[in-house]
Each structure stands twice: as structure tokens, then as C-alpha cells.
JSON list of C-alpha atoms in Angstrom, two decimals:
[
{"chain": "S", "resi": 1, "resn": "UNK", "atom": "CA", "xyz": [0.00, 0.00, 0.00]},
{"chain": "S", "resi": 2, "resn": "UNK", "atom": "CA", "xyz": [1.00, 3.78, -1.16]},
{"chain": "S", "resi": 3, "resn": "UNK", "atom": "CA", "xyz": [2.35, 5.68, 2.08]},
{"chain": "S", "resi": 4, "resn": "UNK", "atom": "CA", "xyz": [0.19, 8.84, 2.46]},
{"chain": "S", "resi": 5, "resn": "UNK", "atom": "CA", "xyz": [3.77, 10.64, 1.57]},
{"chain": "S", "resi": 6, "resn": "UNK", "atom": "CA", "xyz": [3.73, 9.01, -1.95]},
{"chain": "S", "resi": 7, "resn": "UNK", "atom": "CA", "xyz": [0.25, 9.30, -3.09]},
{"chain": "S", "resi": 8, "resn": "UNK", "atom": "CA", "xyz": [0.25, 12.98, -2.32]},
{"chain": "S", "resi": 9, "resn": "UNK", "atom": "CA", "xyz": [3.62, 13.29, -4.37]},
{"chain": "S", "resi": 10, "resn": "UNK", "atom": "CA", "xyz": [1.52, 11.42, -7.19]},
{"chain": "S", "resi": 11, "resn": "UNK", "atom": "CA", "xyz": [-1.36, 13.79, -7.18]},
{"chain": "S", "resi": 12, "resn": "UNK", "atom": "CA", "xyz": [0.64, 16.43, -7.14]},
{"chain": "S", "resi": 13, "resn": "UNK", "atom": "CA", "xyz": [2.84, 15.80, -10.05]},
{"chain": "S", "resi": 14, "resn": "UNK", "atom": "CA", "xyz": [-0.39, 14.65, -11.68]},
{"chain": "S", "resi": 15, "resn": "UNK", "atom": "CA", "xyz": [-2.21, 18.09, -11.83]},
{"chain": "S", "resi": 16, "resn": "UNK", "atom": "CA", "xyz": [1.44, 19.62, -12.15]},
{"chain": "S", "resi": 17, "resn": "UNK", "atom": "CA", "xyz": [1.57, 21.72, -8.78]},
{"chain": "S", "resi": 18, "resn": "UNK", "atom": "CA", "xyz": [4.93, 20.36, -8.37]},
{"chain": "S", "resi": 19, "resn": "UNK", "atom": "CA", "xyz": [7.26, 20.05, -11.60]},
{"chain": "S", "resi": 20, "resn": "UNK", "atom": "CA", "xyz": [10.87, 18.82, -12.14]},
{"chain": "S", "resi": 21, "resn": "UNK", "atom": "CA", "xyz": [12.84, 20.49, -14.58]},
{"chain": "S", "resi": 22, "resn": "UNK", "atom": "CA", "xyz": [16.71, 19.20, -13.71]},
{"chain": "S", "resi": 23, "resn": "UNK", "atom": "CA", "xyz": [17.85, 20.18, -16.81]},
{"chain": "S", "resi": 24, "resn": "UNK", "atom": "CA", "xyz": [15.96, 23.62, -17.42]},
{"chain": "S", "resi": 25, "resn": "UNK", "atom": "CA", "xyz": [16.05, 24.73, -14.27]},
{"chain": "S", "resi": 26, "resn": "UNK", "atom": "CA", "xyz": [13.25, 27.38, -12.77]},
{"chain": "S", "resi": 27, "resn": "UNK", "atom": "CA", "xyz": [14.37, 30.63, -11.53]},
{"chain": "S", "resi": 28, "resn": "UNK", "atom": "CA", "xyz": [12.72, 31.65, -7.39]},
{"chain": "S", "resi": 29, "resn": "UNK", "atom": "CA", "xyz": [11.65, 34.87, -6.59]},
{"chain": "S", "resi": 30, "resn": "UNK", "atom": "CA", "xyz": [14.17, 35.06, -3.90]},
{"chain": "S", "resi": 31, "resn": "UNK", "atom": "CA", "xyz": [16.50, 34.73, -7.16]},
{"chain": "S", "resi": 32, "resn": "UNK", "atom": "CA", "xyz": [17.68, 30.78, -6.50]},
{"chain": "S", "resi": 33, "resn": "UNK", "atom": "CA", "xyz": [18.17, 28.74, -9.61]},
{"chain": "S", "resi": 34, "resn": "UNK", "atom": "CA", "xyz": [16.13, 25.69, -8.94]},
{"chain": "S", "resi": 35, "resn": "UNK", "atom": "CA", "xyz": [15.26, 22.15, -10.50]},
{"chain": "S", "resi": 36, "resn": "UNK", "atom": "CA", "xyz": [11.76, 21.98, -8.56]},
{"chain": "S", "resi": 37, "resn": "UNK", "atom": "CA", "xyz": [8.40, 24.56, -8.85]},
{"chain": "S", "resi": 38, "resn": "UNK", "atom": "CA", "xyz": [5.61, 23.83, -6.22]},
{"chain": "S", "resi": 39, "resn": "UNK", "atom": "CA", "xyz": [2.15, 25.68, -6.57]},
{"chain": "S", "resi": 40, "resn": "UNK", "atom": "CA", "xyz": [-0.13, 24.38, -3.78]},
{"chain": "S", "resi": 41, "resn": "UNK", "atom": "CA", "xyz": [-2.87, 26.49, -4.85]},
{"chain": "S", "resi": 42, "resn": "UNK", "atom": "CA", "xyz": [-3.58, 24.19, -7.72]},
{"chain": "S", "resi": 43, "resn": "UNK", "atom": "CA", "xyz": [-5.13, 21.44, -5.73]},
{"chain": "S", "resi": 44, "resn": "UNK", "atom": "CA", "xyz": [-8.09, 24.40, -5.02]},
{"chain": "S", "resi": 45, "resn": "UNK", "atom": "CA", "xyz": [-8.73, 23.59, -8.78]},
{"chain": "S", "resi": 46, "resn": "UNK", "atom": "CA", "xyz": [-9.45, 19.82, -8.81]},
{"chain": "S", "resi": 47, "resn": "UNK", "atom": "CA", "xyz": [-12.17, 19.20, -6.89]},
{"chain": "S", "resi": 48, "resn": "UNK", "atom": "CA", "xyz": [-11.36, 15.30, -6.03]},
{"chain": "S", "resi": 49, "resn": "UNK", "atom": "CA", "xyz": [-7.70, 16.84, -4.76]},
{"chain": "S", "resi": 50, "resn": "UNK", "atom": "CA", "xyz": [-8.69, 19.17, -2.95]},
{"chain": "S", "resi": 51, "resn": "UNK", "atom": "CA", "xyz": [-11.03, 17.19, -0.80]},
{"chain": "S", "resi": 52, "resn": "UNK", "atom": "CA", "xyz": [-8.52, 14.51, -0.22]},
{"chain": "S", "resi": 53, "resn": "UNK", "atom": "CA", "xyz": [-6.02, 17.45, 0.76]},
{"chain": "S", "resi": 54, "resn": "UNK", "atom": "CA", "xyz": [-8.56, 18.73, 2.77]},
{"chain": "S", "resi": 55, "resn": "UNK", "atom": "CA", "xyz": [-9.68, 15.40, 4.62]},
{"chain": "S", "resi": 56, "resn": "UNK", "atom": "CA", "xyz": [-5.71, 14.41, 5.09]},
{"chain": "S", "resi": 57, "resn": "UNK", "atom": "CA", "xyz": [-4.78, 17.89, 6.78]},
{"chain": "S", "resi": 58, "resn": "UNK", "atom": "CA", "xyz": [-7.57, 18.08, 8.96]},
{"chain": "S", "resi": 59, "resn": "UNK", "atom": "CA", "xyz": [-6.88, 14.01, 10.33]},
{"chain": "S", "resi": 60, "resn": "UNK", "atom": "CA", "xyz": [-3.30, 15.26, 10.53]},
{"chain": "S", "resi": 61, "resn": "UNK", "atom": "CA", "xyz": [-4.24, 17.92, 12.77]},
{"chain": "S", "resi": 62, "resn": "UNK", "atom": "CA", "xyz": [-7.27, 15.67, 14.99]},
{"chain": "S", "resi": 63, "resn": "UNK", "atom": "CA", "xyz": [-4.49, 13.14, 15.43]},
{"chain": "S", "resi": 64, "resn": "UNK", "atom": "CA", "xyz": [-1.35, 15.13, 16.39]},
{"chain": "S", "resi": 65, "resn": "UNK", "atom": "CA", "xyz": [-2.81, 17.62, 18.30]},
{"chain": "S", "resi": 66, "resn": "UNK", "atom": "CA", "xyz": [-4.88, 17.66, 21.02]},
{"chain": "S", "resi": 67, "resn": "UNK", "atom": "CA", "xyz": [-7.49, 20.65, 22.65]},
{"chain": "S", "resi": 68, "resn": "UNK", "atom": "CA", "xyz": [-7.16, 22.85, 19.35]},
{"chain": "S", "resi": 69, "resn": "UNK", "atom": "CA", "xyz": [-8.80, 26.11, 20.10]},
{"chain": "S", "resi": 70, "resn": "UNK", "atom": "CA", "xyz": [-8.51, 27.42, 16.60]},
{"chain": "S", "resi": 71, "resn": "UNK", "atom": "CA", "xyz": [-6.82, 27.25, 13.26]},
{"chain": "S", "resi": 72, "resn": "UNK", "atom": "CA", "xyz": [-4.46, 30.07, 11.49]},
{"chain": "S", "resi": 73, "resn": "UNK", "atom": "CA", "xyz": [-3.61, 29.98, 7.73]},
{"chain": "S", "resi": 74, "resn": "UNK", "atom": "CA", "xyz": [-0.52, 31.95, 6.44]},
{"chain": "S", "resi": 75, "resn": "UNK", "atom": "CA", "xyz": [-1.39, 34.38, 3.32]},
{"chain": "S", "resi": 76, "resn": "UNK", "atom": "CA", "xyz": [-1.98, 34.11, 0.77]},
{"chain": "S", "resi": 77, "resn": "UNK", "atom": "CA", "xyz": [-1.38, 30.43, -0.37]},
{"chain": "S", "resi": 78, "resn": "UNK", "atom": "CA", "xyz": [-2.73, 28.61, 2.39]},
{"chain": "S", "resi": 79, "resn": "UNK", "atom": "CA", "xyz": [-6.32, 30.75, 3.37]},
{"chain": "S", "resi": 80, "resn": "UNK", "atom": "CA", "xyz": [-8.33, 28.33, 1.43]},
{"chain": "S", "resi": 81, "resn": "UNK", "atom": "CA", "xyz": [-6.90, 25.25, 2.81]},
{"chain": "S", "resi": 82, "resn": "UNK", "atom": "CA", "xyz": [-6.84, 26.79, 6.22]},
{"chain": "S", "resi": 83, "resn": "UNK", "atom": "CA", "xyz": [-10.36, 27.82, 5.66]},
{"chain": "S", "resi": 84, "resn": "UNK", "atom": "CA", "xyz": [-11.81, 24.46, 4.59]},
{"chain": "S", "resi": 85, "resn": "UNK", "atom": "CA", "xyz": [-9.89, 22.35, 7.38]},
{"chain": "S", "resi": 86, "resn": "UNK", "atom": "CA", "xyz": [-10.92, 24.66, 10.09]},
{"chain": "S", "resi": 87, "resn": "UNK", "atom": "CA", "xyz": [-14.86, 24.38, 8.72]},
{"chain": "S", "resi": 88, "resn": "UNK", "atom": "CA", "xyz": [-14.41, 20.28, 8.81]},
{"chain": "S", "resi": 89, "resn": "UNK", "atom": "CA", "xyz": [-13.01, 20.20, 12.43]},
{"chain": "S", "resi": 90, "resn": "UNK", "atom": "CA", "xyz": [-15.58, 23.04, 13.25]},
{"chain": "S", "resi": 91, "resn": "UNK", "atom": "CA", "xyz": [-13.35, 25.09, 14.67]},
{"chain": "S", "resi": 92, "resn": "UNK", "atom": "CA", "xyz": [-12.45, 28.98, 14.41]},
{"chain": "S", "resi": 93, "resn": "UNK", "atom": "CA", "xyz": [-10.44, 30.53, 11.24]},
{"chain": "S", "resi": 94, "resn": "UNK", "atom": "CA", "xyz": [-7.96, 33.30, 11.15]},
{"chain": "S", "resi": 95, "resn": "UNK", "atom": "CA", "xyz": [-5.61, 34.00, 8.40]},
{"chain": "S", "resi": 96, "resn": "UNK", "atom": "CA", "xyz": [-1.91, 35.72, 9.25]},
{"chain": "S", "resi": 97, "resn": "UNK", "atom": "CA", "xyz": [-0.91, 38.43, 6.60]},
{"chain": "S", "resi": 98, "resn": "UNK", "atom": "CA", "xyz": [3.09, 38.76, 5.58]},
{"chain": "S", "resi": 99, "resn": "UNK", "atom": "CA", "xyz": [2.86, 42.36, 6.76]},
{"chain": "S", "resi": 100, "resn": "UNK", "atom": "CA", "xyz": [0.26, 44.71, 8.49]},
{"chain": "S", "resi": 101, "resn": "UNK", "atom": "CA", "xyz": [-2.62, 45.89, 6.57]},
{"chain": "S", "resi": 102, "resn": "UNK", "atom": "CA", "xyz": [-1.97, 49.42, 5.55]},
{"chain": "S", "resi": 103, "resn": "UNK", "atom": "CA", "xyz": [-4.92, 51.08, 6.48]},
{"chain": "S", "resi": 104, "resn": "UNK", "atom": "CA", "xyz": [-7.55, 50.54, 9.12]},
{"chain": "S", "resi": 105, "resn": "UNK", "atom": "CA", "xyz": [-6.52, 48.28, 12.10]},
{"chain": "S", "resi": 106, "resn": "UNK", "atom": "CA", "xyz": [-3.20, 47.92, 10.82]},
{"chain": "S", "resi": 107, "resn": "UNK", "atom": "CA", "xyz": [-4.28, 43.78, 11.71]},
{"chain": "S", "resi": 108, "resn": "UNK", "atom": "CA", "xyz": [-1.63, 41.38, 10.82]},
{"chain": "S", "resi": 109, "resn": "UNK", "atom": "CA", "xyz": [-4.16, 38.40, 11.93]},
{"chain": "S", "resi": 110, "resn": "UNK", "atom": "CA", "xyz": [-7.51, 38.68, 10.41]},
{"chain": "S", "resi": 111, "resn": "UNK", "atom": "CA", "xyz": [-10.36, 37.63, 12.18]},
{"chain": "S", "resi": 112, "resn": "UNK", "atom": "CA", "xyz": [-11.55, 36.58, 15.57]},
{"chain": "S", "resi": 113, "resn": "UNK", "atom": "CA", "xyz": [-8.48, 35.17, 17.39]},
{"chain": "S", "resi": 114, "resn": "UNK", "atom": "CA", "xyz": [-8.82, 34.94, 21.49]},
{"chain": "S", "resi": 115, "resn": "UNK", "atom": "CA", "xyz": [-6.02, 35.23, 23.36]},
{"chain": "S", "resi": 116, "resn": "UNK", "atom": "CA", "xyz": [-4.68, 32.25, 25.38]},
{"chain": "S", "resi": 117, "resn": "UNK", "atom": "CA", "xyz": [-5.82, 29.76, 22.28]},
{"chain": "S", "resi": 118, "resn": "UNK", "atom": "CA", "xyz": [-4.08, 26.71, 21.28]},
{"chain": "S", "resi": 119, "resn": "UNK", "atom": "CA", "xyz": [-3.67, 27.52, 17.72]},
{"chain": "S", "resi": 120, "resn": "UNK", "atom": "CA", "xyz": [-2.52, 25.13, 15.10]},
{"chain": "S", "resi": 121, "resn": "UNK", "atom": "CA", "xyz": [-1.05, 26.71, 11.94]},
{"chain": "S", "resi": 122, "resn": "UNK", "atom": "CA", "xyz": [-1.85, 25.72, 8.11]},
{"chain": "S", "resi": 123, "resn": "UNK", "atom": "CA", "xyz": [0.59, 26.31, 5.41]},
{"chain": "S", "resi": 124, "resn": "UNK", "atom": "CA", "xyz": [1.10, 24.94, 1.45]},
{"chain": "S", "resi": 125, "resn": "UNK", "atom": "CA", "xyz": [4.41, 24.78, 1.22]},
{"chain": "S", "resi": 126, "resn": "UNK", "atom": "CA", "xyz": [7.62, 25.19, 3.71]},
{"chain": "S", "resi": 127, "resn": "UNK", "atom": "CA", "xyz": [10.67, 26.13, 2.26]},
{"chain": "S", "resi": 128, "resn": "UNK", "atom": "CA", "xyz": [13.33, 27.90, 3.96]},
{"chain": "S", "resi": 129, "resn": "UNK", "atom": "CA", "xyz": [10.91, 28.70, 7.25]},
{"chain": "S", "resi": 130, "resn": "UNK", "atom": "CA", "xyz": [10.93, 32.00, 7.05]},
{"chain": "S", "resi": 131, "resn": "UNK", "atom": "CA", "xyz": [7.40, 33.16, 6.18]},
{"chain": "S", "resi": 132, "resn": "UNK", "atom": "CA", "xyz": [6.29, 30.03, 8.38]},
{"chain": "S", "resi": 133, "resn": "UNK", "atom": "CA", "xyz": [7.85, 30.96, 11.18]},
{"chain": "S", "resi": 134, "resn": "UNK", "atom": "CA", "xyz": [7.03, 34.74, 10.90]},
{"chain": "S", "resi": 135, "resn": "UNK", "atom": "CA", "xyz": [3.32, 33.70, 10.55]},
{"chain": "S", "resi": 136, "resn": "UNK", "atom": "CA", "xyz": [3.83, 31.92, 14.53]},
{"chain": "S", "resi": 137, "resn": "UNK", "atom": "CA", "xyz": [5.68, 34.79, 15.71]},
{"chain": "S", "resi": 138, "resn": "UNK", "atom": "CA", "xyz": [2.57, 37.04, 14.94]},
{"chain": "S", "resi": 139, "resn": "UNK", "atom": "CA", "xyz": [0.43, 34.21, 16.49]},
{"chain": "S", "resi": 140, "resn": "UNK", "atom": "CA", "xyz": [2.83, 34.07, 19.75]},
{"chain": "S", "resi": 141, "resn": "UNK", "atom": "CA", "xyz": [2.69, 38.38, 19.87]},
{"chain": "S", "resi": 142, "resn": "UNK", "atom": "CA", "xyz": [-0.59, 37.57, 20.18]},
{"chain": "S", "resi": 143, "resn": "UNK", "atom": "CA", "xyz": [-0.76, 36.10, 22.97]},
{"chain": "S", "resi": 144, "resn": "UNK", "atom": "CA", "xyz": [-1.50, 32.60, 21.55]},
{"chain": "S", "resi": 145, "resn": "UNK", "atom": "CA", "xyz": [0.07, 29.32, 22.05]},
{"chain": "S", "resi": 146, "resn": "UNK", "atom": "CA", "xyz": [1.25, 27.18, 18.72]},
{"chain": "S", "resi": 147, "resn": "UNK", "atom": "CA", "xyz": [1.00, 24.22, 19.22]},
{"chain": "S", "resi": 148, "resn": "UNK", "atom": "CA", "xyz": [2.16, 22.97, 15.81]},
{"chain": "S", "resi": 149, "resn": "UNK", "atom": "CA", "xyz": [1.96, 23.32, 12.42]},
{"chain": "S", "resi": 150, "resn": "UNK", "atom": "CA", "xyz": [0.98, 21.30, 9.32]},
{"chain": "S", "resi": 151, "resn": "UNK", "atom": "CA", "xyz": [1.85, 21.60, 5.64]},
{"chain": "S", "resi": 152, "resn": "UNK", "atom": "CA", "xyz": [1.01, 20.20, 2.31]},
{"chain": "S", "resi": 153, "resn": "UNK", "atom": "CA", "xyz": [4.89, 19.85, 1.48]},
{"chain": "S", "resi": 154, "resn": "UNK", "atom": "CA", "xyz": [8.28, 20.33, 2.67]},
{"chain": "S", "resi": 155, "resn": "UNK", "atom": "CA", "xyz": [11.63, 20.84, 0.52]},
{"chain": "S", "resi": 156, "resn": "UNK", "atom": "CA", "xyz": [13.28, 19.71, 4.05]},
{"chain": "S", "resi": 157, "resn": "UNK", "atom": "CA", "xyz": [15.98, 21.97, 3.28]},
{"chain": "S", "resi": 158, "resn": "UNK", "atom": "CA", "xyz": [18.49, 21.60, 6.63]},
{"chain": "S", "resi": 159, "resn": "UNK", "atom": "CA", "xyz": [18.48, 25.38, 7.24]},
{"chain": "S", "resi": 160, "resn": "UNK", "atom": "CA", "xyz": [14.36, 25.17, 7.61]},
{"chain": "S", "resi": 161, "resn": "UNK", "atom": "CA", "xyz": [14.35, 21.89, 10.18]},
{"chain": "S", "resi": 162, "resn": "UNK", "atom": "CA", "xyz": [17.16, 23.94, 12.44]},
{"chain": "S", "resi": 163, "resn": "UNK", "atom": "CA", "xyz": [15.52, 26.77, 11.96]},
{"chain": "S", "resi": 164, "resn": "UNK", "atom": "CA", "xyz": [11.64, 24.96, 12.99]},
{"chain": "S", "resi": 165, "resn": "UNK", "atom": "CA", "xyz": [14.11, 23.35, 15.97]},
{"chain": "S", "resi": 166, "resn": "UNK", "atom": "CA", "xyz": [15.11, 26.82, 17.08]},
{"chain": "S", "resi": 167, "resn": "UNK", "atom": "CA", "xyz": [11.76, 27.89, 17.11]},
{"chain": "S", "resi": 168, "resn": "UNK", "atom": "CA", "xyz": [10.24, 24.63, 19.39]},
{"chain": "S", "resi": 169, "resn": "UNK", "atom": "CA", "xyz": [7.53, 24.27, 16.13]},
{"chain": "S", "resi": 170, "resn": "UNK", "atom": "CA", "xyz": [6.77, 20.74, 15.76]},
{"chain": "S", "resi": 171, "resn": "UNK", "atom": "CA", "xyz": [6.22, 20.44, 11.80]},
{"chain": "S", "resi": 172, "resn": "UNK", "atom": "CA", "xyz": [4.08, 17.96, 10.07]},
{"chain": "S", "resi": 173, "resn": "UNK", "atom": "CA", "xyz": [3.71, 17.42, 6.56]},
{"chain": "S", "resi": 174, "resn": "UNK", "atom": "CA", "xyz": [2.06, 15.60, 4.04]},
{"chain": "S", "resi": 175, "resn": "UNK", "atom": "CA", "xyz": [4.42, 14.99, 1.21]},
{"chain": "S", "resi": 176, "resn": "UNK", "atom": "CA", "xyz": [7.87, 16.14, 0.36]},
{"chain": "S", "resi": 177, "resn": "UNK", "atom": "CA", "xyz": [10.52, 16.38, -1.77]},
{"chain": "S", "resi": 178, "resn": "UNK", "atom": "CA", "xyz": [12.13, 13.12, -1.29]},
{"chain": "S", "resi": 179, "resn": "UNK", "atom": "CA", "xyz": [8.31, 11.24, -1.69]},
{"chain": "S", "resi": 180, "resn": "UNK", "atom": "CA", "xyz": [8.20, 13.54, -5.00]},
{"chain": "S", "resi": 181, "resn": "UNK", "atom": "CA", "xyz": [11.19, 12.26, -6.45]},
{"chain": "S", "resi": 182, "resn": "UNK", "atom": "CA", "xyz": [10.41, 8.62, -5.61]},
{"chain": "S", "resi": 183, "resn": "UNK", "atom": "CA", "xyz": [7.13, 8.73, -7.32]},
{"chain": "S", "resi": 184, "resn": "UNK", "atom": "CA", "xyz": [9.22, 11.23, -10.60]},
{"chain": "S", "resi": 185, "resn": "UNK", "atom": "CA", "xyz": [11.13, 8.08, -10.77]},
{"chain": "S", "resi": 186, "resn": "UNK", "atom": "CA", "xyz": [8.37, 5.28, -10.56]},
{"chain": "S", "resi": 187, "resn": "UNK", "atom": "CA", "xyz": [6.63, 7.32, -13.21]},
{"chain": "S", "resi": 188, "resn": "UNK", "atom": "CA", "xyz": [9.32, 7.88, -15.39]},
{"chain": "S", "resi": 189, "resn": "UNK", "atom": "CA", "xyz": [8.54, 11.72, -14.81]},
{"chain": "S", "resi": 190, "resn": "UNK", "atom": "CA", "xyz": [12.33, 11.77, -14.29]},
{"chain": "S", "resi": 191, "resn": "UNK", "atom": "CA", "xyz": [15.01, 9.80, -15.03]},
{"chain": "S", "resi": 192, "resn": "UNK", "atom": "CA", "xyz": [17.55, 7.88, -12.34]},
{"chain": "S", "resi": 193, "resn": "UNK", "atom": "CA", "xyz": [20.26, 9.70, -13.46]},
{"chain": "S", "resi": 194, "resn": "UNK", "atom": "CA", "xyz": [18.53, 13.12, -12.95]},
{"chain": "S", "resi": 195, "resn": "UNK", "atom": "CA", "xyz": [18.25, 12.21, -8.78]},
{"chain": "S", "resi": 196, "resn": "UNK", "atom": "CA", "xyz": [21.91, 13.16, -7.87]},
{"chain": "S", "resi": 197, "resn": "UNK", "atom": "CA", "xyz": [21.51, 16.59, -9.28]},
{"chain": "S", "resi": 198, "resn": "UNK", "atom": "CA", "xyz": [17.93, 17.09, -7.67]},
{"chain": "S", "resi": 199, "resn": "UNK", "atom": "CA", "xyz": [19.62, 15.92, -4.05]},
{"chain": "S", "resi": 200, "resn": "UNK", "atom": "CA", "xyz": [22.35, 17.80, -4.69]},
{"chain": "S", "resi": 201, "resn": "UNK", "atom": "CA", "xyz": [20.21, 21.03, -5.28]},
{"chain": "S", "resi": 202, "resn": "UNK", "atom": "CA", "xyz": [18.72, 20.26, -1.87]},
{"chain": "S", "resi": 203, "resn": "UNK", "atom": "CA", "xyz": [21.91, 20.30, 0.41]},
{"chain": "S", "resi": 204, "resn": "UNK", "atom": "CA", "xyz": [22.53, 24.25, -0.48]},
{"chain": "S", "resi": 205, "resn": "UNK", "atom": "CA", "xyz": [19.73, 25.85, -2.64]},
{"chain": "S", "resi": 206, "resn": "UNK", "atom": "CA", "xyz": [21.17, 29.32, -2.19]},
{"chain": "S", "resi": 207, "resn": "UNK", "atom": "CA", "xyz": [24.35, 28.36, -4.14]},
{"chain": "S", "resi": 208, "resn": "UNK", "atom": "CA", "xyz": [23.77, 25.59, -6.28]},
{"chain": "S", "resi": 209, "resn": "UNK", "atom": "CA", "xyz": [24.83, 26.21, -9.28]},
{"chain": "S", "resi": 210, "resn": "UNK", "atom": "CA", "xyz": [23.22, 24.16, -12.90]},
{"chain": "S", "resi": 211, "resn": "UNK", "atom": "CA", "xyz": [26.06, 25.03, -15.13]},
{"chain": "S", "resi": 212, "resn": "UNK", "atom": "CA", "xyz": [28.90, 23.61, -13.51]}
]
């Protein structure tokens, strides 16, 4: 039987939120060259995906956490999912912006968010931490204990897992990269010989370097 890992990876590569391209490689917005492009927000548009991510978050959250006062998604790319696993576990839904809104309140969490709540966070997609871990800080300033967070997918890049460590953030995830590259290869999405330069990408993103 499929790990939960692997079939995610497979219905992800399926509707193309995640795609390989080792030897065209795609270019980050933080600048990185990079073999791998992951667009979570995809599974919003197939219907039979989305419910299963759905279902699979929310079980992820019933069964690692316990007494969950509320649930937080981090803008923009996981509001949706937040939304629709807070609404199954009939719970409370607040979303976290990236930075105060200009005008108004000046909120950086939107919506009704007590203080003293056990709050688990919902994100798409960890990469290096940094947004993640912003997104808890807010929650913390708040006056709100996390007590956890869950994810579609992880790169695991080292620098995020010390930097999740550092923050006491337990992290749990449905897929990730190394599932992804399992299934590429099963599939033929990828070839064997393509691996070494996709695990080699993942030990330093920042510098790798596809030309040499």
C-alpha cells in the first residue's frame, strides 16, 4: 500500500503543482536557480484533490494535536486550505498576513483570534521557514500558544528543520521532496540519473549552481 507521503507526491505531479525540470532549471523569486516549482494552490482547482487534501490535513491535525482552540492559515497560499480544514473540524479561522494591513486596524491576523488559544497553523508549502515561522511569531505576539503546524509539502531543506528546531515548532507534513522524487522516478517523470543533481540542489539551494 502507497504511504500517504507518496500518493500525495503522485497527485501532485499529476495536476502539475509540483514540476521537475533538472535540466531547465526554474528561476525563485528570492532569485535561486532551482530544478523543482511547487504551486499548492492548484489542488483548489481539482475538486477530487482538494477534498482529499482537505480530509488528510484536517486528520493530521485531529491526530497530532490535542485541545485545538482554533486554526491560522498563512497568506496568501494557504487561506483556502486553512479555511476548509478549520470548517471540517468546526473550529475557528484566522488568516496571518506577511505584513500589516496598511490602512484601518493595521491587523496582521484577520479575524476573531482569542487570546490564550491553542492555535494550530496551516501552510502549502515550507521552504526555507521564514514566512512560516514569521506567521507563529505574529500568532505568539498575540498572545497565543502554537502548538504545531501542518503543511502540504516540505523541501526539508536543513536550514528550515534547524531553523523549525530553534523555534520549538513541531512540523508535520504531508508529502515532500524526497516522496516527490520517488514517485518522478516510478513514473518515469524523471530519469535515475537526474536524482543526484535534484539531491544535490537540496543540500545548499542558495548556491547551487546548474552550469557547472
Amino acid at each position: 500500500m502507497k504511504t500517504l507521503e507518496r500518493l500525495v507526491a503522485e497527485k501532485l505531479l499529476k495536476i502539475k503543482a509540483v514540476k521537475l525540470q533538472p535540466a531547465n532549471p526554474f528561476t525563485w523569486a528570492s532569485g535561486w536557480k532551482s530544478p523543482i516549482y511547487n504551486d499548492n494552490r492548484k489542488t483548489l482547482s481539482y475538486p477530487e484533490v482538494r477534498s482529499f487534501i482537505k480530509l488528510e490535513l484536517a486528520r493530521m491535525v485531529s491526530e497530532k494535536y490535542e485541545n485545538v482552540d482554533a486554526i491560522a492559515g498563512v497568506a496568501t497560499g494557504a487561506i483556502a486550505q486553512g479555511a476548509l480544514v478549520a470548517d471540517l473540524l468546526g473550529l475557528p479561522f484566522v488568516y496571518i498576513r506577511s505584513t500589516p494591513k496598511d490602512h484601518g486596524l493595521e491587523n496582521l491576523i484577520e479575524g476573531e483570534l482569542k487570546p490564550g488559544s491553542k492555535v494550530v497553523i496551516i501552510e502549502d508549502l515550507v521552504s526555507t521557514g521564514g514566512s512560516s515561522l514569521k506567521a507563529v511569531q505574529a500568532v505568539r505576539n498575540f498572545g497565543c500558544d502554537v502548538i504545531g503546524m501542518v503543511a502540504i509539502f516540505t523541501y526539508g531543506f536543513p536550514v528550515a528543520q534547524q531553523a523549525f528546531k530553534e523555534a520549538k515548532v513541531t512540523l508535520n507534513t504531508l508529502s515532500n521532496y524526497d516522496a516527490v522524487l520517488e514517485e518522478a522516478v516510478r513514473t518515469d517523470y524523471i530519469d535515475e540519473s537526474e536524482i543526484a543533481v535534484l539531491q544535490e540542489w537540496r543540500k545548499d539551494p542558495g548556491a547551487w549552481d546548474p552550469d557547472k
